[in-house]
Coordinates of C-alpha atoms in Angstrom, one line a residue:
X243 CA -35.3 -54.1 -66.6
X244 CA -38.1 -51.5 -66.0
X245 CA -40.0 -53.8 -63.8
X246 CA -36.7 -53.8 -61.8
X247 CA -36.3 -50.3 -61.9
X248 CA -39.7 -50.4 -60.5
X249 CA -39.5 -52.8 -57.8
X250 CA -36.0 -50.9 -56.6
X251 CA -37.6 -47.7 -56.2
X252 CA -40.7 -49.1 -54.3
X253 CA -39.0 -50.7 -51.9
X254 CA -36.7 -47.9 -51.8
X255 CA -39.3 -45.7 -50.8
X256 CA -40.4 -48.5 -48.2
X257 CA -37.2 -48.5 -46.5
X258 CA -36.9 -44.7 -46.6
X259 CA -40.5 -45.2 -45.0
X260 CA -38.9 -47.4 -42.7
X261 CA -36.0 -45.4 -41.5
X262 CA -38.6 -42.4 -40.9
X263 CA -40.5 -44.7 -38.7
X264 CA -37.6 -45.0 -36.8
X265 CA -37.0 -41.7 -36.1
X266 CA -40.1 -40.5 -35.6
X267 CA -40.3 -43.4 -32.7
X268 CA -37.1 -42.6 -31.6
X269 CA -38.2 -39.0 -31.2
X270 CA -41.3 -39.7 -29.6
X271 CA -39.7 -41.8 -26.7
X272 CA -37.2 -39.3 -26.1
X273 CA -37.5 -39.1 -22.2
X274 CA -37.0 -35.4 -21.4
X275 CA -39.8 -34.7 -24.1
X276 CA -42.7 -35.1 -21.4
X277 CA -46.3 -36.2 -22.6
X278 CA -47.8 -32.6 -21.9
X279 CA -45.1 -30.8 -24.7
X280 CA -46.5 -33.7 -27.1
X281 CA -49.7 -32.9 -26.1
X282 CA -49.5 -29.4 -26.9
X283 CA -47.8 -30.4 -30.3
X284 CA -50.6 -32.6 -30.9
X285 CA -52.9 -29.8 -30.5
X286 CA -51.6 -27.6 -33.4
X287 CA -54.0 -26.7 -35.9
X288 CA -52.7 -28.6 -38.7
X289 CA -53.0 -31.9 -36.3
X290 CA -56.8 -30.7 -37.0
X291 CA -56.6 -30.0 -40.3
X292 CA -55.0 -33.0 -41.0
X293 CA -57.4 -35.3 -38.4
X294 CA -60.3 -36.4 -40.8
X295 CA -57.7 -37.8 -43.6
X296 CA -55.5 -39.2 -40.7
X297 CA -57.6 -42.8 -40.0
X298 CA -57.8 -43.2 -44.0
X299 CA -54.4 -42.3 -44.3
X300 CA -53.4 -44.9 -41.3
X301 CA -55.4 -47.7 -42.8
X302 CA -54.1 -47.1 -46.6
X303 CA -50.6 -47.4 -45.2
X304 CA -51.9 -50.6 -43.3
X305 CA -53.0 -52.3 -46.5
X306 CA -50.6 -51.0 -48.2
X307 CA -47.7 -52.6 -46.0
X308 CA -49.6 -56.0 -45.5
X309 CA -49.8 -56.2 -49.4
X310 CA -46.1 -56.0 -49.8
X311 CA -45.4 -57.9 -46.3
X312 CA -47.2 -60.9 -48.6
X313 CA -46.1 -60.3 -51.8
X314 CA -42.6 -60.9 -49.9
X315 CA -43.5 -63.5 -48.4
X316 CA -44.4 -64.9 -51.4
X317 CA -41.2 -63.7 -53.3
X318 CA -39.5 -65.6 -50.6
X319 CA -41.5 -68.8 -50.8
X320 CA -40.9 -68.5 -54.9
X321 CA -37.1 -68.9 -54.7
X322 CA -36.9 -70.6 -51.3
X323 CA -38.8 -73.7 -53.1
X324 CA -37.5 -76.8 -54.5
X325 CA -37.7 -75.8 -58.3
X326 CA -35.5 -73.2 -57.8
X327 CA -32.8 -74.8 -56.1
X328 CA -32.9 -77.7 -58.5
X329 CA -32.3 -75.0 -61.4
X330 CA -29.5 -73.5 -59.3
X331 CA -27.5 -76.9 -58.6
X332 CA -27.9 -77.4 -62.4
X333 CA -26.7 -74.0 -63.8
X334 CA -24.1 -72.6 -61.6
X335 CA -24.9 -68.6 -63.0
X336 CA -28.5 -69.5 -61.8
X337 CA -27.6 -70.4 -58.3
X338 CA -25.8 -66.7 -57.5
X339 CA -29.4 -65.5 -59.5
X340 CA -31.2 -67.3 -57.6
X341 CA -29.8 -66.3 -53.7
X342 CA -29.6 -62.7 -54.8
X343 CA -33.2 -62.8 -55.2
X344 CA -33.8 -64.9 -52.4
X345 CA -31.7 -62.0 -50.2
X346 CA -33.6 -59.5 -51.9
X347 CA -37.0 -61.3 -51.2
X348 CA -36.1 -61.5 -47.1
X349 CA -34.8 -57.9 -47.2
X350 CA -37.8 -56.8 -48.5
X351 CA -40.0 -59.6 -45.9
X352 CA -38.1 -57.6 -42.8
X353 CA -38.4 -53.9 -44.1
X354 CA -42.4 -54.5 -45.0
X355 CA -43.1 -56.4 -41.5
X356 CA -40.9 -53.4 -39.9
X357 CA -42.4 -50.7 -41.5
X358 CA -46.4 -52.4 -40.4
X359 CA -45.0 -53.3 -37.0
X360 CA -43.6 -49.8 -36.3
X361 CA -46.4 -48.2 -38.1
X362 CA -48.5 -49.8 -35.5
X363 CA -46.9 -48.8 -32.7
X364 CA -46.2 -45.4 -33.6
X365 CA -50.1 -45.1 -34.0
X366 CA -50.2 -46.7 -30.0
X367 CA -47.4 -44.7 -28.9
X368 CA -49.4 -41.1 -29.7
X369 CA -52.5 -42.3 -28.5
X370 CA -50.4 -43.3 -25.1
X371 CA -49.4 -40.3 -24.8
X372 CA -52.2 -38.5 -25.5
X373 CA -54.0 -40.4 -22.5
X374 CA -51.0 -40.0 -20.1
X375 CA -51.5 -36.3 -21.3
X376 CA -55.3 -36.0 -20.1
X377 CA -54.5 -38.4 -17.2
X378 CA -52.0 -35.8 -15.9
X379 CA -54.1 -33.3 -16.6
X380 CA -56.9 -35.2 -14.9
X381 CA -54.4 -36.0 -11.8
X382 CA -53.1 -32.5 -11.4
X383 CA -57.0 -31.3 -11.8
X384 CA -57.3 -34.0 -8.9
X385 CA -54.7 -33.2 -6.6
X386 CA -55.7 -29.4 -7.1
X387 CA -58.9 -31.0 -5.5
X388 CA -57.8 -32.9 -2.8
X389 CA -55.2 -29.8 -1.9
X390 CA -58.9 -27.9 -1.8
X391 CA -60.0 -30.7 0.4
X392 CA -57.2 -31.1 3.1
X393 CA -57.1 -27.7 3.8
X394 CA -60.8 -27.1 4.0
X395 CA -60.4 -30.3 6.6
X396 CA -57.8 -28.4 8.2
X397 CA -60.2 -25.2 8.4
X398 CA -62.8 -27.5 9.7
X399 CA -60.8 -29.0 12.3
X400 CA -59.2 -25.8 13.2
X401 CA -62.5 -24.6 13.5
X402 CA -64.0 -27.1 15.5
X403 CA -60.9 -26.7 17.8
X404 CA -61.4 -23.5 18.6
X405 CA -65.3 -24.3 19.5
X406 CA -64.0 -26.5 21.8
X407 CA -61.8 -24.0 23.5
X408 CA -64.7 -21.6 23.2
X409 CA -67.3 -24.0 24.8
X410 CA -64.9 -24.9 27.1
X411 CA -64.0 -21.3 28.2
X412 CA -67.7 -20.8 28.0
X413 CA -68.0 -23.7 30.7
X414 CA -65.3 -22.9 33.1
X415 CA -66.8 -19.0 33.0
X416 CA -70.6 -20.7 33.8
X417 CA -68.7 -23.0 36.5
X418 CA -67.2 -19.8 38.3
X419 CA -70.6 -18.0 37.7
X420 CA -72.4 -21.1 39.4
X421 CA -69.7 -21.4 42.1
X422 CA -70.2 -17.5 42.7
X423 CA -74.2 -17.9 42.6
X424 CA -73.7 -21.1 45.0
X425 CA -71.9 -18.8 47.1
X426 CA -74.5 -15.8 47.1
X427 CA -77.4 -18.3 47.4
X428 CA -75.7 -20.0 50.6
X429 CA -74.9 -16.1 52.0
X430 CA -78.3 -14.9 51.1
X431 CA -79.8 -18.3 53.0
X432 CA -77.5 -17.7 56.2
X433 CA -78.5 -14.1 56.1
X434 CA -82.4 -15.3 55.7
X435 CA -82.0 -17.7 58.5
X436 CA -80.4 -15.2 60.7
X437 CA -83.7 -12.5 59.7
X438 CA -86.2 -15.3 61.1
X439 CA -84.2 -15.8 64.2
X440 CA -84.0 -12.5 64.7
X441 CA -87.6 -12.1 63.8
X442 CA -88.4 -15.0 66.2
X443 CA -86.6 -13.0 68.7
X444 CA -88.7 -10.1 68.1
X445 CA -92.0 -12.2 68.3
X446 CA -90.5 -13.4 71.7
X447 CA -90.3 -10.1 73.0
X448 CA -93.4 -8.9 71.5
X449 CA -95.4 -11.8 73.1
X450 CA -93.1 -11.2 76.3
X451 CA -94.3 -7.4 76.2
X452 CA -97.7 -8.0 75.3
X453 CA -97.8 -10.8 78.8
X454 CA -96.0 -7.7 80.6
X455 CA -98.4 -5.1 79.3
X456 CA -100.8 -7.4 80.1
X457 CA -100.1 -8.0 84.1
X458 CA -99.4 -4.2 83.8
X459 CA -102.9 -3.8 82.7
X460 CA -104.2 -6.4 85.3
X461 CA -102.0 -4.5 88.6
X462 CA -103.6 -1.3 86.9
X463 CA -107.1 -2.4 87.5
X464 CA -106.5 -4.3 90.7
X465 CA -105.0 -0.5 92.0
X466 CA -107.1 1.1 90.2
X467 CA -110.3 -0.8 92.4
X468 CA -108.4 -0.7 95.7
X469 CA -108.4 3.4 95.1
X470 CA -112.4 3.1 94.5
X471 CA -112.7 1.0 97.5
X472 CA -110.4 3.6 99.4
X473 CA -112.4 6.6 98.0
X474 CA -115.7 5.2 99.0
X475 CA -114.9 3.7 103.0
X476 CA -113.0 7.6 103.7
X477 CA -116.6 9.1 101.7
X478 CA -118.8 7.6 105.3
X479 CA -115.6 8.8 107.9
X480 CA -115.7 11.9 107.0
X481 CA -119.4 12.4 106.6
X482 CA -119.7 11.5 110.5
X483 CA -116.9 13.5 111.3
X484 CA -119.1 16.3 110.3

């Protein structure tokens, strides 16, 4: 009867186990709970208190459950065999003995393999959302980066834009400066060109003048020696005239 007792209150204890397995899952998949709140809950200072007995903790409960999952297993392989049935079908009392064991021995096979296979995956489900946590973290850290990115592209591009329009303001201005140049270069050559043919001109009349001072000069002398010759055939006439 202890034994019983015993038994009743371990696996009493497993099922409570059980059902706060289920809740605590339950809780933790809750959609409108996002991974960053369970982050922050995860970073309460008893999580750290708590963190170095956590993995012996987790693996006590492990062999803890897969020690009852067998001893269930084996409870139900005891009065699921042949010897037992065969005492049942001989001793009716036995038979009702026999099945509620049997029922107890599977009740006790599910709540064991519950209680490891939830205790598992509450274990992965924290650790998931630990990592989509950091990941969001991570991405937000990211997309803060690539926002940094696109605008300094846009910066970039508005800036090479307006080089553009200042290079090409800078051009058209040098075009009109060349076109104006052009146009002094072209008045200042029509304006030399017309100063040599005027200063041809001027050496034309220069060399005309010269030639005219020069027949001047000649009709000068050519007078000059007809006077001497005039002078010197009156100088005899008037000597006889005396």
């Amino acid at each position: 009867m202890k034994k019983s007792v015993t038994m009743t209150l371990q696996w009493t204890a497993v099922a409570l186990f059980l059902y706060g397995e289920i809740a605590v899952n339950l809780i933790l998949c809750l959609p409108f709970i996002s991974a960053k709140r369970w982050r922050l809950v995860f970073s309460w200072r008893i999580w750290n208190w708590l963190s170095p007995y956590w993995n012996k903790c987790f693996f006590t409960m492990i062999m803890v459950l897969i020690v009852l999952f067998l001893d269930a297993v084996r409870e139900v392989q005891k009065y699921s065999g042949p010897e037992p049935m065969q005492d049942a079908k001989v001793n009716p009392n036995v038979y009702d003995h026999v099945h509620m064991k049997l029922f107890r021995a599977q009740r006790n096979l599910y709540i064991s393999g519950f209680s490891l296979f939830l205790w598992l995956i509450m274990r992965r489900v924290v650790t998931l959302l630990n990592q989509v946590a950091v990941t969001l973290e991570s991405s937000a850290g990211l997309q803060v980066q690539m926002d940094s990115a696109i605008k300094a592209a846009r910066q970039h591009q508005e800036d090479n834009r307006m080089l553009k329009q200042a290079l090409l303001d800078d051009e058209k201005s040098m075009s009109a400066k060349n076109q104006q140049l052009k146009l002094e270069v072209e008045k200042l050559a029509a304006q030399l060109k017309a100063a040599e043919e005027a200063m041809r001109k001027s050496h034309a009349e220069v060399e005309a003048m010269k030639r005219q001072a020069k027949g001047l000069a000649q009709e000068y002398d050519r007078l000059l020696r007809e006077h001497h010759q005039l002078q010197n055939l009156q100088g005899p006439e008037d000597k006889k005239d005396q």
